[in-house]
Amino acid sequence: MEHIPVLKDHIVELFSPVDGTFIDATVGAGGHALAIAKALQNSKPQTPRPPSTWHVGQVNSKQNQSLKLNISNLNLASNLGFRTSSLQLIGLDRDSAALALANENLKTKMSKLGMDYNTIVTLVRGNFRDIKSILGELKIEKVNGILADLGMSSMQLDDPTRGFSFRHEAPLDMRMSTNSKIQDTNIKQIQNSKLKIKNSDLTAELIIKTWDEHKIADILWQYGEERFSRKIARAIKEHRRDISSTTDLAKLCEKCVPPRFRKHGVHPATKTFQALRITVNDEVDALKDFLRDAPDLLAPGGRLAVISFHSLEDRLVKQQFNELASNGGYEKITKKPIIATDDAIALNPRSRSAKLRCIKRV
Ligand SMILES: C[S@@+](CC[C@H](N)C(=O)[O-])C[C@H]1O[C@@H](n2cnc3c(N)ncnc32)[C@H](O)[C@@H]1O
């Protein structure tokens, strides 16, 4: 299924006018990144600026040679009639499969729009919890926009090998950071070994097979808000030898959640799967680290927007944004979170629980 970017028009509006250095910290399939690039296309005159005012951006200034290459790319781009701008789009993702897709999508779609993909976009494999050090590696000090669209993409959910979905028979893996080799030279691998993503050893299967019943109940309650957390955890403990796939676990959840407590159209294993995924990928602590470091990376006027899908995540975003605004130096752009309209939800059910909050550095 194609990934439909959640609250896309609101994102474009919050970041407009689009220019400068923009970090999509969860680039996924590149849907939001493309919308940002398109907004630039629509908001600027067609004539390229003279070379003296072009910003090459520190992203590519690591080696003099590559800087030179980029300047010549810009000249070539303008000669070929490509649109050039000061927009530098850095797309970050922890999943190499997502980056490969973003690379393909953005390259194709931006070229069709007459935009010079190679000059504008840099894709980096990394965890957004390391955003400060990653930007340091890229020699970028301040940025004009940062977006994080949390959770997983439709492609990850639909990939039967990843174990995120109870709809496909798969091993209980659920790790977001795949180790697949990145062939495309457009995707940067961070050199600093501390920041290199290692495929964590924790999988959903390891939790199911080895964790204490109470610890499992706690994560199901905390990260899934599953009211039958204790019952499911007990059943997992009793049957753990027989649970080896996503569908085994889904069937067990079905037995534990009485029909009268099931929501129409929501599978009884949904909350359990969400809780396991959040735990396997250490998503809550990664978000805390990101919220601690990202605001400081904004240039004056720069904005940080976060789309969350879970009350725990939204609470963290809300608390941090409130604190930043009350300490001064930041202004809340969204007094209340932006949520999807009924029409948008009908088009993209994933947006049902989305909450978008944004702050600006003053
Ligand atoms: C909802 S999708 C983003 C979709 C994207 N906005 C689009 O329009 O195509 C979330 C993406 O964030 C990535 N992700 C989740 N947690 C991350 C983290 N801590 N650091 C970097 N990427 C992360 C996932 O691998 C996934 O590709």
XYZ file of C-alpha atoms and ligand atoms in Angstrom, residues 3-6 24-34 92-99 102 105 124-130 147-156 162 176-177 197 281-283 286-287 290 307 309 350, ligand 1:
82
model
C 2.111 5.573 2.230
C -0.132 8.659 2.405
C 1.598 11.424 4.388
C -0.468 12.380 7.444
C 12.864 15.350 7.889
C 13.899 13.196 10.852
C 11.611 10.322 9.780
C 11.780 10.543 5.984
C 10.045 7.168 5.379
C 8.806 7.086 1.790
C 9.608 10.776 1.380
C 5.958 11.922 1.282
C 6.319 14.932 3.578
C 9.766 15.734 2.173
C 8.318 15.855 -1.338
C 16.908 10.825 8.152
C 15.625 7.333 8.864
C 16.836 4.402 10.942
C 15.520 1.925 8.373
C 17.676 1.411 5.287
C 14.703 -0.017 3.357
C 12.813 3.256 3.986
C 15.807 5.295 2.822
C 12.754 7.720 -0.211
C 10.599 8.365 -4.843
C 21.256 9.806 6.068
C 20.791 6.562 7.928
C 20.511 7.313 11.615
C 18.338 7.444 14.698
C 16.737 10.834 15.384
C 17.735 10.487 19.032
C 21.262 11.287 17.740
C 9.824 17.343 11.281
C 9.268 14.020 13.051
C 6.352 11.859 11.913
C 6.563 9.145 14.556
C 5.920 5.423 14.430
C 6.098 3.192 11.405
C 5.147 3.568 7.777
C 2.547 1.616 5.787
C 5.429 -0.026 3.899
C 6.946 -1.348 7.115
C 9.218 -7.545 9.314
C 12.754 -0.900 12.605
C 16.459 -0.697 11.930
C 23.011 2.004 13.775
C 12.599 -0.022 19.109
C 13.007 1.913 22.381
C 10.718 4.515 20.842
C 14.425 7.904 21.543
C 11.655 10.535 21.454
C 15.084 13.940 20.304
C 3.207 14.144 14.611
C 0.029 8.627 17.271
C -3.682 5.976 9.960
C 5.407 7.297 9.716
S 6.853 6.931 8.879
C 7.285 8.454 8.127
C 6.641 8.674 6.793
C 7.067 9.927 6.096
N 6.743 11.092 6.859
C 6.440 10.002 4.705
O 5.676 10.942 4.451
O 6.714 9.142 3.879
C 7.999 6.868 10.160
C 9.422 6.568 9.721
O 10.249 6.939 10.803
C 11.279 6.009 10.938
N 11.691 6.083 12.338
C 11.000 5.713 13.433
N 11.700 5.969 14.536
C 12.869 6.544 14.146
C 14.001 7.045 14.832
N 14.096 6.997 16.160
N 14.997 7.600 14.106
C 14.923 7.646 12.749
N 13.875 7.163 12.042
C 12.861 6.626 12.733
C 10.666 4.696 10.539
O 11.656 3.793 10.116
C 9.715 5.127 9.424
O 10.318 4.989 8.166
